[in-house]
N, CA and C atoms as an extended XYZ file, in Angstrom:
558
Properties=species:S:1:pos:R:3:atomname:S:1:resname:S:1:resid:I:1 pbc="F F F"
N        -8.351      -20.234       -4.700 N   SER     1
C        -7.623      -19.208       -3.964 CA  SER     1
C        -8.546      -18.666       -2.880 C   SER     1
N        -8.101      -18.729       -1.640 N   THR     2
C        -8.885      -18.163       -0.545 CA  THR     2
C        -8.135      -16.968        0.025 C   THR     2
N        -8.851      -16.029        0.583 N   GLY     3
C        -8.257      -14.782        1.035 CA  GLY     3
C        -8.226      -14.607        2.537 C   GLY     3
N        -7.947      -13.371        2.929 N   GLN     4
C        -7.802      -12.901        4.305 CA  GLN     4
C        -6.361      -13.126        4.783 C   GLN     4
N        -5.808      -12.128        5.429 N   ASN     5
C        -4.488      -12.280        6.027 CA  ASN     5
C        -4.560      -13.356        7.106 C   ASN     5
N        -3.609      -14.257        7.083 N   GLY     6
C        -3.576      -15.337        8.063 CA  GLY     6
C        -4.488      -16.502        7.734 C   GLY     6
N        -5.278      -16.392        6.662 N   ARG     7
C        -6.195      -17.469        6.276 CA  ARG     7
C        -6.130      -17.791        4.788 C   ARG     7
N        -5.216      -17.154        4.069 N   SER     8
C        -5.135      -17.349        2.622 CA  SER     8
C        -4.483      -18.680        2.275 C   SER     8
N        -4.985      -19.281        1.191 N   SER     9
C        -4.412      -20.543        0.735 CA  SER     9
C        -4.726      -20.768       -0.728 C   SER     9
N        -4.028      -21.731       -1.270 N   LEU    10
C        -4.285      -22.266       -2.592 CA  LEU    10
C        -4.808      -23.671       -2.333 C   LEU    10
N        -5.933      -24.035       -2.956 N   ARG    11
C        -6.547      -25.328       -2.648 CA  ARG    11
C        -6.995      -26.059       -3.900 C   ARG    11
N        -6.885      -27.365       -3.841 N   LYS    12
C        -7.524      -28.255       -4.801 CA  LYS    12
C        -8.672      -28.896       -4.036 C   LYS    12
N        -9.881      -28.797       -4.580 N   VAL    13
C       -11.074      -29.217       -3.858 CA  VAL    13
C       -11.873      -30.209       -4.702 C   VAL    13
N       -12.400      -31.247       -4.052 N   ARG    14
C       -13.301      -32.175       -4.754 CA  ARG    14
C       -14.600      -31.436       -5.036 C   ARG    14
N       -14.934      -31.319       -6.288 N   LEU    15
C       -16.080      -30.522       -6.709 CA  LEU    15
C       -17.394      -30.989       -6.073 C   LEU    15
N       -17.593      -32.275       -6.011 N   GLU    16
C       -18.869      -32.811       -5.537 CA  GLU    16
C       -19.116      -32.605       -4.046 C   GLU    16
N       -18.049      -32.552       -3.253 N   THR    17
C       -18.223      -32.511       -1.798 CA  THR    17
C       -17.611      -31.286       -1.123 C   THR    17
N       -16.700      -30.622       -1.793 N   GLY    18
C       -15.987      -29.504       -1.184 CA  GLY    18
C       -14.799      -29.937       -0.354 C   GLY    18
N       -14.527      -31.245       -0.307 N   GLU    19
C       -13.391      -31.764        0.454 CA  GLU    19
C       -12.089      -31.194       -0.115 C   GLU    19
N       -11.240      -30.664        0.760 N   VAL    20
C        -9.945      -30.130        0.342 CA  VAL    20
C        -8.984      -31.297        0.159 C   VAL    20
N        -8.490      -31.470       -1.065 N   LEU    21
C        -7.601      -32.574       -1.402 CA  LEU    21
C        -6.132      -32.178       -1.301 C   LEU    21
N        -5.864      -30.906       -1.538 N   GLN    22
C        -4.490      -30.407       -1.526 CA  GLN    22
C        -4.541      -28.945       -1.126 C   GLN    22
N        -3.549      -28.506       -0.325 N   ARG    23
C        -3.554      -27.130        0.146 CA  ARG    23
C        -2.124      -26.614        0.279 C   ARG    23
N        -1.954      -25.367       -0.104 N   HIS    24
C        -0.714      -24.633        0.155 CA  HIS    24
C        -1.116      -23.396        0.948 C   HIS    24
N        -0.589      -23.252        2.144 N   VAL    25
C        -0.911      -22.111        2.996 CA  VAL    25
C        -0.026      -20.934        2.596 C   VAL    25
N        -0.654      -19.792        2.364 N   VAL    26
C         0.055      -18.569        2.007 CA  VAL    26
C         0.497      -17.879        3.297 C   VAL    26
N         1.689      -17.303        3.272 N   GLU    27
C         2.214      -16.612        4.457 CA  GLU    27
C         1.197      -15.596        4.978 C   GLU    27
N         1.151      -15.437        6.311 N   ASP    28
C         0.171      -14.567        6.973 CA  ASP    28
C         0.194      -13.126        6.479 C   ASP    28
N         1.319      -12.648        5.984 N   ALA    29
C         1.444      -11.260        5.534 CA  ALA    29
C         0.653      -10.982        4.262 C   ALA    29
N         0.192      -12.035        3.572 N   TYR    30
C        -0.452      -11.865        2.277 CA  TYR    30
C        -1.936      -12.222        2.322 C   TYR    30
N        -2.724      -11.414        1.629 N   PHE    31
C        -4.158      -11.627        1.439 CA  PHE    31
C        -4.309      -12.088       -0.007 C   PHE    31
N        -4.432      -13.402       -0.209 N   ALA    32
C        -4.496      -13.953       -1.557 CA  ALA    32
C        -5.807      -13.565       -2.244 C   ALA    32
N        -5.714      -13.370       -3.530 N   GLU    33
C        -6.887      -12.992       -4.330 CA  GLU    33
C        -6.936      -13.828       -5.601 C   GLU    33
N        -6.950      -13.163       -6.763 N   GLY    34
C        -7.170      -13.816       -8.051 CA  GLY    34
C        -6.187      -14.927       -8.362 C   GLY    34
N        -6.684      -15.927       -9.088 N   LEU    35
C        -5.898      -17.105       -9.437 CA  LEU    35
C        -6.242      -17.524      -10.854 C   LEU    35
N        -5.218      -17.918      -11.612 N   THR    36
C        -5.460      -18.513      -12.925 CA  THR    36
C        -4.404      -19.557      -13.203 C   THR    36
N        -4.726      -20.453      -14.120 N   ASP    37
C        -3.743      -21.425      -14.587 CA  ASP    37
C        -3.005      -20.819      -15.775 C   ASP    37
N        -1.752      -21.225      -15.939 N   TRP    38
C        -0.971      -20.823      -17.108 CA  TRP    38
C        -0.034      -21.979      -17.425 C   TRP    38
N        -0.413      -22.806      -18.390 N   GLY    39
C         0.371      -23.989      -18.718 CA  GLY    39
C         0.447      -24.920      -17.525 C   GLY    39
N         1.656      -25.223      -17.083 N   SER    40
C         1.860      -26.134      -15.956 CA  SER    40
C         1.989      -25.384      -14.635 C   SER    40
N         1.520      -24.138      -14.634 N   GLN    41
C         1.651      -23.312      -13.431 CA  GLN    41
C         0.311      -22.706      -13.019 C   GLN    41
N         0.268      -22.282      -11.759 N   LEU    42
C        -0.838      -21.487      -11.236 CA  LEU    42
C        -0.259      -20.134      -10.837 C   LEU    42
N        -0.968      -19.069      -11.151 N   LEU    43
C        -0.547      -17.709      -10.824 CA  LEU    43
C        -1.566      -17.126       -9.870 C   LEU    43
N        -1.104      -16.558       -8.758 N   GLN    44
C        -1.993      -16.048       -7.720 CA  GLN    44
C        -1.579      -14.626       -7.346 C   GLN    44
N        -2.560      -13.726       -7.314 N   LEU    45
C        -2.329      -12.346       -6.900 CA  LEU    45
C        -2.550      -12.187       -5.403 C   LEU    45
N        -2.007      -11.123       -4.854 N   THR    46
C        -2.341      -10.707       -3.490 CA  THR    46
C        -3.017       -9.350       -3.588 C   THR    46
N        -3.777       -9.027       -2.565 N   TRP    47
C        -4.619       -7.832       -2.606 CA  TRP    47
C        -3.816       -6.530       -2.597 C   TRP    47
N        -3.114       -6.210       -1.528 N   VAL    48
C        -2.476       -4.890       -1.417 CA  VAL    48
C        -0.961       -4.934       -1.229 C   VAL    48
N        -0.361       -6.097       -1.322 N   THR    49
C         1.080       -6.196       -1.060 CA  THR    49
C         1.928       -6.201       -2.325 C   THR    49
N         1.298       -6.078       -3.495 N   ASN    50
C         2.010       -5.962       -4.768 CA  ASN    50
C         2.909       -7.150       -5.074 C   ASN    50
N         2.503       -8.337       -4.617 N   VAL    51
C         3.273       -9.554       -4.854 CA  VAL    51
C         2.341      -10.607       -5.439 C   VAL    51
N         2.842      -11.277       -6.480 N   GLY    52
C         2.145      -12.421       -7.029 CA  GLY    52
C         2.990      -13.664       -6.859 C   GLY    52
N         2.338      -14.826       -6.832 N   PHE    53
C         3.028      -16.096       -6.650 CA  PHE    53
C         2.844      -16.970       -7.883 C   PHE    53
N         3.888      -17.719       -8.228 N   VAL    54
C         3.842      -18.718       -9.289 CA  VAL    54
C         4.064      -20.074       -8.634 C   VAL    54
N         3.122      -21.000       -8.852 N   TYR    55
C         3.186      -22.332       -8.258 CA  TYR    55
C         3.219      -23.389       -9.354 C   TYR    55
N         3.791      -24.533       -9.036 N   ASP    56
C         3.681      -25.698       -9.894 CA  ASP    56
C         2.236      -26.195       -9.809 C   ASP    56
N         1.619      -26.433      -10.948 N   LEU    57
C         0.213      -26.839      -11.000 CA  LEU    57
C        -0.057      -28.138      -10.241 C   LEU    57
N         0.847      -29.089      -10.336 N   ASP    58
C         0.611      -30.397       -9.721 CA  ASP    58
C         0.958      -30.450       -8.240 C   ASP    58
N         2.078      -29.839       -7.856 N   THR    59
C         2.561      -29.984       -6.480 CA  THR    59
C         2.242      -28.800       -5.579 C   THR    59
N         1.836      -27.660       -6.160 N   PHE    60
C         1.601      -26.402       -5.440 CA  PHE    60
C         2.891      -25.833       -4.844 C   PHE    60
N         4.034      -26.333       -5.279 N   THR    61
C         5.304      -25.782       -4.828 CA  THR    61
C         5.457      -24.375       -5.378 C   THR    61
N         5.835      -23.430       -4.505 N   GLU    62
C         6.060      -22.065       -4.969 CA  GLU    62
C         7.331      -22.045       -5.802 C   GLU    62
N         7.222      -21.568       -7.046 N   LEU    63
C         8.359      -21.516       -7.956 CA  LEU    63
C         9.054      -20.156       -7.932 C   LEU    63
N         8.259      -19.107       -7.795 N   ARG    64
C         8.819      -17.758       -7.730 CA  ARG    64
C         7.724      -16.765       -7.376 C   ARG    64
N         8.156      -15.527       -7.199 N   ARG    65
C         7.240      -14.421       -6.925 CA  ARG    65
C         7.467      -13.344       -7.975 C   ARG    65
N         6.455      -12.521       -8.187 N   PHE    66
C         6.610      -11.418       -9.139 CA  PHE    66
C         5.939      -10.168       -8.571 C   PHE    66
N         6.502       -9.002       -8.871 N   PRO    67
C         5.899       -7.753       -8.407 CA  PRO    67
C         4.870       -7.237       -9.421 C   PRO    67
N         3.908       -6.482       -8.934 N   PHE    68
C         2.974       -5.775       -9.817 CA  PHE    68
C         2.517       -4.520       -9.089 C   PHE    68
N         2.077       -3.542       -9.860 N   ALA    69
C         1.626       -2.276       -9.284 CA  ALA    69
C         0.129       -2.329       -8.995 C   ALA    69
N        -0.292       -1.629       -7.947 N   GLY    70
C        -1.711       -1.533       -7.619 CA  GLY    70
C        -2.214       -2.733       -6.847 C   GLY    70
N        -3.520       -2.768       -6.642 N   GLU    71
C        -4.146       -3.873       -5.928 CA  GLU    71
C        -4.402       -5.039       -6.876 C   GLU    71
N        -4.334       -6.252       -6.340 N   GLY    72
C        -4.662       -7.442       -7.109 CA  GLY    72
C        -6.022       -7.968       -6.688 C   GLY    72
N        -6.967       -8.026       -7.617 N   TRP    73
C        -8.311       -8.517       -7.310 CA  TRP    73
C        -8.622       -9.805       -8.070 C   TRP    73
N        -8.541       -9.763       -9.389 N   GLY    74
C        -8.890      -10.931      -10.194 CA  GLY    74
C        -7.853      -11.182      -11.267 C   GLY    74
N        -7.791      -12.445      -11.737 N   LEU    75
C        -6.801      -12.816      -12.738 CA  LEU    75
C        -7.358      -13.925      -13.614 C   LEU    75
N        -7.191      -13.778      -14.916 N   THR    76
C        -7.538      -14.816      -15.884 CA  THR    76
C        -6.583      -14.662      -17.058 C   THR    76
N        -6.845      -15.374      -18.141 N   HIS    77
C        -6.022      -15.213      -19.346 CA  HIS    77
C        -6.839      -15.554      -20.577 C   HIS    77
N        -6.366      -15.059      -21.724 N   ASP    78
C        -7.034      -15.326      -22.996 CA  ASP    78
C        -6.238      -16.293      -23.864 C   ASP    78
N        -5.256      -16.968      -23.272 N   GLY    79
C        -4.410      -17.883      -24.017 CA  GLY    79
C        -3.117      -17.240      -24.493 C   GLY    79
N        -3.094      -15.904      -24.511 N   GLN    80
C        -1.901      -15.174      -24.937 CA  GLN    80
C        -1.408      -14.195      -23.880 C   GLN    80
N        -2.352      -13.594      -23.172 N   ARG    81
C        -2.017      -12.571      -22.172 CA  ARG    81
C        -2.775      -12.858      -20.886 C   ARG    81
N        -2.196      -12.394      -19.783 N   LEU    82
C        -2.920      -12.422      -18.520 CA  LEU    82
C        -3.828      -11.201      -18.491 C   LEU    82
N        -4.965      -11.324      -17.823 N   ILE    83
C        -5.905      -10.223      -17.678 CA  ILE    83
C        -6.134      -10.047      -16.181 C   ILE    83
N        -5.928       -8.824      -15.698 N   MET    84
C        -5.943       -8.553      -14.261 CA  MET    84
C        -6.919       -7.432      -13.920 C   MET    84
N        -7.642       -7.593      -12.820 N   SER    85
C        -8.489       -6.522      -12.289 CA  SER    85
C        -7.870       -6.012      -10.994 C   SER    85
N        -8.169       -4.742      -10.689 N   ASP    86
C        -7.612       -4.129       -9.479 CA  ASP    86
C        -8.662       -3.371       -8.674 C   ASP    86
N        -9.947       -3.670       -8.914 N   GLY    87
C       -11.028       -3.016       -8.180 CA  GLY    87
C       -11.514       -1.734       -8.811 C   GLY    87
N       -10.843       -1.305       -9.854 N   THR    88
C       -11.248       -0.102      -10.587 CA  THR    88
C       -12.031       -0.533      -11.830 C   THR    88
N       -12.468        0.410      -12.666 N   PRO    89
C       -13.116        0.037      -13.925 CA  PRO    89
C       -12.128       -0.451      -14.996 C   PRO    89
N       -10.830       -0.454      -14.686 N   ASN    90
C        -9.824       -0.821      -15.685 CA  ASN    90
C        -9.437       -2.289      -15.581 C   ASN    90
N        -9.256       -2.908      -16.731 N   LEU    91
C        -8.657       -4.237      -16.803 CA  LEU    91
C        -7.309       -4.080      -17.488 C   LEU    91
N        -6.299       -4.768      -16.957 N   ARG    92
C        -4.944       -4.692      -17.497 CA  ARG    92
C        -4.581       -6.010      -18.172 C   ARG    92
N        -3.856       -5.901      -19.277 N   PHE    93
C        -3.309       -7.071      -19.957 CA  PHE    93
C        -1.828       -7.128      -19.628 C   PHE    93
N        -1.370       -8.302      -19.152 N   LEU    94
C         0.016       -8.477      -18.737 CA  LEU    94
C         0.702       -9.549      -19.580 C   LEU    94
N         1.992       -9.371      -19.783 N   ASP    95
C         2.807      -10.391      -20.417 CA  ASP    95
C         2.931      -11.558      -19.430 C   ASP    95
N         2.625      -12.804      -19.841 N   PRO    96
C         2.636      -13.923      -18.900 CA  PRO    96
C         4.032      -14.383      -18.468 C   PRO    96
N         5.066      -13.873      -19.112 N   THR    97
C         6.431      -14.228      -18.736 CA  THR    97
C         7.056      -13.179      -17.827 C   THR    97
N         6.884      -11.908      -18.206 N   THR    98
C         7.510      -10.819      -17.438 CA  THR    98
C         6.562      -10.179      -16.440 C   THR    98
N         5.266      -10.386      -16.615 N   PHE    99
C         4.208       -9.794      -15.791 CA  PHE    99
C         4.140       -8.271      -15.952 C   PHE    99
N         4.754       -7.755      -17.007 N   GLN   100
C         4.695       -6.324      -17.296 CA  GLN   100
C         3.392       -6.009      -18.022 C   GLN   100
N         2.850       -4.833      -17.744 N   GLU   101
C         1.606       -4.403      -18.383 CA  GLU   101
C         1.844       -4.125      -19.861 C   GLU   101
N         0.979       -4.683      -20.704 N   ILE   102
C         1.038       -4.486      -22.149 CA  ILE   102
C         0.050       -3.404      -22.560 C   ILE   102
N        -1.157       -3.484      -22.002 N   SER   103
C        -2.207       -2.518      -22.331 CA  SER   103
C        -3.279       -2.582      -21.259 C   SER   103
N        -4.255       -1.675      -21.389 N   ARG   104
C        -5.392       -1.663      -20.472 CA  ARG   104
C        -6.566       -0.990      -21.158 C   ARG   104
N        -7.757       -1.221      -20.637 N   PHE   105
C        -8.944       -0.496      -21.087 CA  PHE   105
C        -9.910       -0.339      -19.935 C   PHE   105
N       -10.835        0.595      -20.103 N   THR   106
C       -11.873        0.856      -19.115 CA  THR   106
C       -13.129        0.108      -19.511 C   THR   106
N       -13.712       -0.623      -18.577 N   VAL   107
C       -14.942       -1.380      -18.820 CA  VAL   107
C       -16.125       -0.436      -18.642 C   VAL   107
N       -17.045       -0.491      -19.615 N   ARG   108
C       -18.191        0.412      -19.568 CA  ARG   108
C       -19.408       -0.210      -20.251 C   ARG   108
N       -20.556        0.277      -19.805 N   ASP   109
C       -21.820       -0.046      -20.457 CA  ASP   109
C       -22.509        1.286      -20.739 C   ASP   109
N       -23.730        1.319      -21.252 N   PRO   110
C       -24.363        2.606      -21.562 CA  PRO   110
C       -24.485        3.553      -20.363 C   PRO   110
N       -24.456        3.022      -19.146 N   GLY   111
C       -24.544        3.856      -17.953 CA  GLY   111
C       -23.214        4.461      -17.518 C   GLY   111
N       -22.121        4.081      -18.162 N   GLY   112
C       -20.803        4.608      -17.811 CA  GLY   112
C       -19.832        3.500      -17.443 C   GLY   112
N       -18.742        3.874      -16.792 N   SER   113
C       -17.720        2.888      -16.412 CA  SER   113
C       -18.217        2.037      -15.237 C   SER   113
N       -17.692        0.817      -15.169 N   ILE   114
C       -18.115       -0.151      -14.150 CA  ILE   114
C       -16.996       -0.296      -13.124 C   ILE   114
N       -17.237        0.152      -11.909 N   ASP   115
C       -16.247        0.092      -10.840 CA  ASP   115
C       -16.314       -1.257      -10.123 C   ASP   115
N       -15.327       -1.542       -9.282 N   ASP   116
C       -15.278       -2.725       -8.416 CA  ASP   116
C       -15.239       -4.039       -9.185 C   ASP   116
N       -14.538       -4.049      -10.335 N   LEU   117
C       -14.366       -5.306      -11.063 CA  LEU   117
C       -13.495       -6.218      -10.219 C   LEU   117
N       -13.967       -7.421      -10.006 N   ASN   118
C       -13.331       -8.324       -9.054 CA  ASN   118
C       -12.800       -9.552       -9.785 C   ASN   118
N       -13.269      -10.723       -9.419 N   GLU   119
C       -12.802      -11.967      -10.008 CA  GLU   119
C       -13.111      -12.002      -11.499 C   GLU   119
N       -12.188      -12.578      -12.268 N   LEU   120
C       -12.312      -12.633      -13.719 CA  LEU   120
C       -12.281      -14.069      -14.215 C   LEU   120
N       -12.933      -14.290      -15.356 N   GLU   121
C       -12.857      -15.582      -16.033 CA  GLU   121
C       -13.009      -15.316      -17.534 C   GLU   121
N       -12.241      -16.033      -18.335 N   PHE   122
C       -12.330      -15.905      -19.788 CA  PHE   122
C       -13.212      -17.034      -20.300 C   PHE   122
N       -14.338      -16.682      -20.931 N   VAL   123
C       -15.338      -17.668      -21.342 CA  VAL   123
C       -15.730      -17.419      -22.791 C   VAL   123
N       -15.412      -18.362      -23.665 N   LYS   124
C       -15.833      -18.313      -25.068 CA  LYS   124
C       -15.540      -16.963      -25.719 C   LYS   124
N       -14.354      -16.431      -25.499 N   GLY   125
C       -13.942      -15.192      -26.150 CA  GLY   125
C       -14.337      -13.920      -25.433 C   GLY   125
N       -15.017      -14.017      -24.309 N   SER   126
C       -15.407      -12.839      -23.529 CA  SER   126
C       -14.794      -12.911      -22.131 C   SER   126
N       -14.641      -11.758      -21.515 N   ILE   127
C       -14.176      -11.689      -20.136 CA  ILE   127
C       -15.402      -11.561      -19.241 C   ILE   127
N       -15.519      -12.444      -18.271 N   TYR   128
C       -16.579      -12.354      -17.275 CA  TYR   128
C       -15.966      -11.736      -16.025 C   TYR   128
N       -16.627      -10.720      -15.489 N   ALA   129
C       -16.108      -10.025      -14.303 CA  ALA   129
C       -17.201       -9.914      -13.253 C   ALA   129
N       -16.932      -10.502      -12.103 N   ASN   130
C       -17.808      -10.342      -10.949 CA  ASN   130
C       -17.669       -8.894      -10.474 C   ASN   130
N       -18.775       -8.227      -10.202 N   VAL   131
C       -18.744       -6.857       -9.680 CA  VAL   131
C       -18.968       -6.954       -8.174 C   VAL   131
N       -17.919       -6.621       -7.419 N   TRP   132
C       -17.908       -6.790       -5.969 CA  TRP   132
C       -19.082       -6.084       -5.301 C   TRP   132
N       -19.660       -6.747       -4.323 N   LEU   133
C       -20.804       -6.287       -3.534 CA  LEU   133
C       -22.084       -6.168       -4.341 C   LEU   133
N       -22.135       -6.835       -5.504 N   THR   134
C       -23.373       -6.895       -6.271 CA  THR   134
C       -23.671       -8.364       -6.578 C   THR   134
N       -24.800       -8.589       -7.206 N   ASP   135
C       -25.196       -9.931       -7.632 CA  ASP   135
C       -24.984      -10.104       -9.133 C   ASP   135
N       -24.052       -9.344       -9.711 N   ARG   136
C       -23.927       -9.328      -11.169 CA  ARG   136
C       -22.529       -9.693      -11.649 C   ARG   136
N       -22.526      -10.333      -12.818 N   ILE   137
C       -21.299      -10.597      -13.558 CA  ILE   137
C       -21.437       -9.899      -14.904 C   ILE   137
N       -20.450       -9.053      -15.227 N   ALA   138
C       -20.427       -8.362      -16.515 CA  ALA   138
C       -19.775       -9.260      -17.557 C   ALA   138
N       -20.321       -9.265      -18.757 N   ILE   139
C       -19.726       -9.967      -19.896 CA  ILE   139
C       -19.120       -8.895      -20.786 C   ILE   139
N       -17.788       -8.957      -20.961 N   ILE   140
C       -17.014       -7.850      -21.531 CA  ILE   140
C       -16.312       -8.291      -22.811 C   ILE   140
N       -16.342       -7.426      -23.829 N   THR   141
C       -15.594       -7.653      -25.059 CA  THR   141
C       -14.134       -7.281      -24.817 C   THR   141
N       -13.195       -8.232      -25.007 N   PRO   142
C       -11.793       -7.964      -24.690 CA  PRO   142
C       -11.157       -6.828      -25.498 C   PRO   142
N       -11.549       -6.617      -26.715 N   GLY   143
C       -10.918       -5.594      -27.540 CA  GLY   143
C       -11.351       -4.176      -27.235 C   GLY   143
N       -12.517       -4.022      -26.602 N   THR   144
C       -13.069       -2.680      -26.431 CA  THR   144
C       -13.402       -2.307      -24.988 C   THR   144
N       -13.632       -3.294      -24.137 N   GLY   145
C       -14.063       -3.023      -22.772 CA  GLY   145
C       -15.553       -2.808      -22.644 C   GLY   145
N       -16.291       -2.975      -23.727 N   VAL   146
C       -17.740       -2.763      -23.711 CA  VAL   146
C       -18.441       -3.981      -23.100 C   VAL   146
N       -19.365       -3.713      -22.167 N   VAL   147
C       -20.178       -4.772      -21.564 CA  VAL   147
C       -21.282       -5.132      -22.552 C   VAL   147
N       -21.314       -6.410      -22.957 N   THR   148
C       -22.314       -6.862      -23.925 CA  THR   148
C       -23.498       -7.550      -23.255 C   THR   148
N       -23.374       -7.824      -21.966 N   GLY   149
C       -24.465       -8.465      -21.258 CA  GLY   149
C       -24.141       -8.593      -19.778 C   GLY   149
N       -25.171       -8.965      -19.026 N   TRP   150
C       -25.035       -9.142      -17.579 CA  TRP   150
C       -25.623      -10.477      -17.184 C   TRP   150
N       -25.025      -11.131      -16.208 N   ILE   151
C       -25.613      -12.305      -15.570 CA  ILE   151
C       -26.096      -11.845      -14.202 C   ILE   151
N       -27.390      -12.024      -13.944 N   ASP   152
C       -27.989      -11.606      -12.678 CA  ASP   152
C       -28.077      -12.828      -11.761 C   ASP   152
N       -27.360      -12.776      -10.644 N   LEU   153
C       -27.305      -13.898       -9.712 CA  LEU   153
C       -28.053      -13.607       -8.407 C   LEU   153
N       -29.053      -12.749       -8.473 N   ALA   154
C       -29.790      -12.352       -7.269 CA  ALA   154
C       -30.364      -13.554       -6.518 C   ALA   154
N       -30.706      -14.633       -7.192 N   GLY   155
C       -31.263      -15.814       -6.543 CA  GLY   155
C       -30.259      -16.580       -5.696 C   GLY   155
N       -28.979      -16.267       -5.833 N   LEU   156
C       -27.949      -16.950       -5.052 CA  LEU   156
C       -27.538      -16.164       -3.822 C   LEU   156
N       -28.207      -15.052       -3.594 N   ARG   157
C       -27.852      -14.156       -2.488 CA  ARG   157
C       -27.830      -14.906       -1.161 C   ARG   157
N       -26.879      -14.557       -0.281 N   PRO   158
C       -26.828      -15.216        1.035 CA  PRO   158
C       -28.128      -15.025        1.818 C   PRO   158
N       -28.303      -15.873        2.782 N   ARG   159
C       -29.508      -15.827        3.609 CA  ARG   159
C       -29.629      -14.471        4.316 C   ARG   159
N       -30.837      -14.049        4.631 N   PRO   160
C       -31.000      -12.793        5.371 CA  PRO   160
C       -30.227      -12.837        6.697 C   PRO   160
N       -29.631      -11.719        7.061 N   GLY   161
C       -28.880      -11.636        8.299 CA  GLY   161
C       -27.419      -12.014        8.156 C   GLY   161
N       -26.999      -12.383        6.937 N   ALA   162
C       -25.589      -12.726        6.722 CA  ALA   162
C       -24.752      -11.461        6.867 C   ALA   162
N       -23.477      -11.640        7.183 N   SER   163
C       -22.598      -10.477        7.359 CA  SER   163
C       -22.347       -9.793        6.025 C   SER   163
N       -21.852       -8.569        6.066 N   GLY   164
C       -21.572       -7.796        4.859 CA  GLY   164
C       -20.531       -8.428        3.966 C   GLY   164
N       -19.684       -9.303        4.524 N   ASP   165
C       -18.672       -9.974        3.713 CA  ASP   165
C       -19.200      -11.234        3.032 C   ASP   165
N       -20.411      -11.651        3.355 N   ASP   166
C       -20.991      -12.838        2.729 CA  ASP   166
C       -21.592      -12.440        1.388 C   ASP   166
N       -20.708      -12.332        0.380 N   VAL   167
C       -21.121      -11.865       -0.943 CA  VAL   167
C       -20.627      -12.836       -2.005 C   VAL   167
N       -21.230      -12.741       -3.183 N   LEU   168
C       -20.730      -13.512       -4.318 CA  LEU   168
C       -19.337      -12.985       -4.644 C   LEU   168
N       -18.388      -13.885       -4.899 N   ASN   169
C       -17.011      -13.422       -4.969 CA  ASN   169
C       -16.160      -14.087       -6.033 C   ASN   169
N       -16.400      -15.328       -6.386 N   GLY   170
C       -15.522      -16.014       -7.317 CA  GLY   170
C       -16.307      -16.645       -8.446 C   GLY   170
N       -15.667      -16.712       -9.615 N   ILE   171
C       -16.286      -17.375      -10.763 CA  ILE   171
C       -15.237      -18.253      -11.442 C   ILE   171
N       -15.701      -19.354      -12.000 N   ALA   172
C       -14.826      -20.259      -12.741 CA  ALA   172
C       -15.638      -20.910      -13.845 C   ALA   172
N       -14.988      -21.174      -14.966 N   TYR   173
C       -15.660      -21.789      -16.103 CA  TYR   173
C       -15.084      -23.171      -16.370 C   TYR   173
N       -15.954      -24.143      -16.539 N   ASP   174
C       -15.591      -25.507      -16.914 CA  ASP   174
C       -15.953      -25.669      -18.385 C   ASP   174
N       -14.945      -25.561      -19.263 N   ALA   175
C       -15.192      -25.619      -20.704 CA  ALA   175
C       -15.729      -26.988      -21.127 C   ALA   175
N       -15.209      -28.069      -20.539 N   ALA   176
C       -15.644      -29.413      -20.924 CA  ALA   176
C       -17.130      -29.617      -20.647 C   ALA   176
N       -17.614      -29.117      -19.522 N   GLY   177
C       -19.024      -29.259      -19.162 CA  GLY   177
C       -19.854      -28.043      -19.532 C   GLY   177
N       -19.222      -27.005      -20.098 N   ASP   178
C       -19.878      -25.742      -20.438 CA  ASP   178
C       -20.694      -25.235      -19.240 C   ASP   178
N       -20.000      -25.158      -18.071 N   ARG   179
C       -20.639      -24.745      -16.831 CA  ARG   179
C       -19.880      -23.600      -16.199 C   ARG   179
N       -20.609      -22.689      -15.589 N   LEU   180
C       -20.035      -21.590      -14.840 CA  LEU   180
C       -20.267      -21.847      -13.357 C   LEU   180
N       -19.206      -21.771      -12.562 N   PHE   181
C       -19.300      -21.955      -11.128 CA  PHE   181
C       -19.151      -20.604      -10.438 C   PHE   181
N       -19.933      -20.379       -9.410 N   VAL   182
C       -19.885      -19.129       -8.647 CA  VAL   182
C       -19.722      -19.502       -7.184 C   VAL   182
N       -18.784      -18.815       -6.515 N   THR   183
C       -18.572      -19.061       -5.092 CA  THR   183
C       -18.819      -17.773       -4.329 C   THR   183
N       -18.858      -17.879       -3.028 N   GLY   184
C       -19.057      -16.730       -2.173 CA  GLY   184
C       -17.854      -16.475       -1.290 C   GLY   184
N       -17.820      -15.290       -0.723 N   LYS   185
C       -16.771      -14.953        0.234 CA  LYS   185
C       -17.228      -15.459        1.607 C   LYS   185
N       -16.326      -16.097        2.333 N   LEU   186
C       -16.609      -16.681        3.643 CA  LEU   186
C       -17.710      -17.737        3.573 C   LEU   186
């Protein structure tokens, strides 16, 4: 999922080279954000327009749209529920059929609540959340919202002189290879 109004898309990319193999261009009015798979579908949030998209996993054909409240930042699932971030310290659990909110909790560590929760990934029973404009990923217990650990990605920081938008932004987990992938904005 790539963002920015007029530049948002859904893409299938060759991992080894970055070559775009398949692309669906999102209408200019939408700033695409979080993306997750759900069975034979892909679900994609938009940032401030309160619209989500459901696509066919294989063809990228848009199947339908769904409304949601607040900003859309990140999206993942635990196999039963969708998990959504909105830039606040709260994570919301949504019904994957109706997209209605089931519950929510505030993410916190000993220093207090964690703001700017961005892209999400569900990894081995924990929620991983990229914290926007930082070099950190929080590892969160789904039942409580407690941060049990941090991944420090300071070594991946963009080159000196990069623009303010050149930040770590996306995370994905490859269960088969037990690998975590991290991407940047722009």
